[in-house]
Amino acid sequence: MIGIHVNQRHLIGDIKNSTYTVVSEAIFYFYE
């Protein structure tokens, strides 16, 4: 159960990081 919980937290972190990357790239492209 602990391993699954850690994996879920890691997955959520990856989603947040990828979302932040996409947003920052979109802003950079928009203002370029």
PDB file of C-alpha atoms in Angstrom:
ATOM      1  CA  MET A   1       0.000   0.000   0.000  1.00  0.00           C
ATOM      2  CA  ILE A   2       2.819   2.410   0.853  1.00  0.00           C
ATOM      3  CA  GLY A   3       4.510   1.729  -2.490  1.00  0.00           C
ATOM      4  CA  ILE A   4       1.268   2.414  -4.352  1.00  0.00           C
ATOM      5  CA  HIS A   5       0.745   5.628  -2.390  1.00  0.00           C
ATOM      6  CA  VAL A   6       4.266   6.802  -3.226  1.00  0.00           C
ATOM      7  CA  ASN A   7       3.751   5.937  -6.895  1.00  0.00           C
ATOM      8  CA  GLN A   8       0.510   7.936  -6.976  1.00  0.00           C
ATOM      9  CA  ARG A   9       2.225  10.956  -5.431  1.00  0.00           C
ATOM     10  CA  HIS A  10       5.080  10.613  -7.937  1.00  0.00           C
ATOM     11  CA  LEU A  11       2.598  10.351 -10.817  1.00  0.00           C
ATOM     12  CA  ILE A  12       0.756  13.475  -9.640  1.00  0.00           C
ATOM     13  CA  GLY A  13       4.101  15.280  -9.396  1.00  0.00           C
ATOM     14  CA  ASP A  14       4.953  14.257 -12.964  1.00  0.00           C
ATOM     15  CA  ILE A  15       1.579  15.538 -14.188  1.00  0.00           C
ATOM     16  CA  LYS A  16       2.084  18.878 -12.426  1.00  0.00           C
ATOM     17  CA  ASN A  17       5.628  19.192 -13.811  1.00  0.00           C
ATOM     18  CA  SER A  18       4.540  18.351 -17.361  1.00  0.00           C
ATOM     19  CA  THR A  19       1.607  20.771 -17.111  1.00  0.00           C
ATOM     20  CA  TYR A  20       3.922  23.527 -15.855  1.00  0.00           C
ATOM     21  CA  THR A  21       6.332  22.803 -18.704  1.00  0.00           C
ATOM     22  CA  VAL A  22       3.594  22.973 -21.340  1.00  0.00           C
ATOM     23  CA  VAL A  23       2.218  26.217 -19.899  1.00  0.00           C
ATOM     24  CA  SER A  24       5.649  27.848 -19.658  1.00  0.00           C
ATOM     25  CA  GLU A  25       6.482  26.778 -23.222  1.00  0.00           C
ATOM     26  CA  ALA A  26       3.151  28.136 -24.465  1.00  0.00           C
ATOM     27  CA  ILE A  27       3.792  31.477 -22.738  1.00  0.00           C
ATOM     28  CA  PHE A  28       7.339  31.608 -24.112  1.00  0.00           C
ATOM     29  CA  TYR A  29       6.067  30.859 -27.622  1.00  0.00           C
ATOM     30  CA  PHE A  30       3.274  33.425 -27.293  1.00  0.00           C
ATOM     31  CA  TYR A  31       5.649  36.210 -26.244  1.00  0.00           C
ATOM     32  CA  GLU A  32       8.488  35.267 -28.589  1.00  0.00           C
TER      33      GLU A  32
END
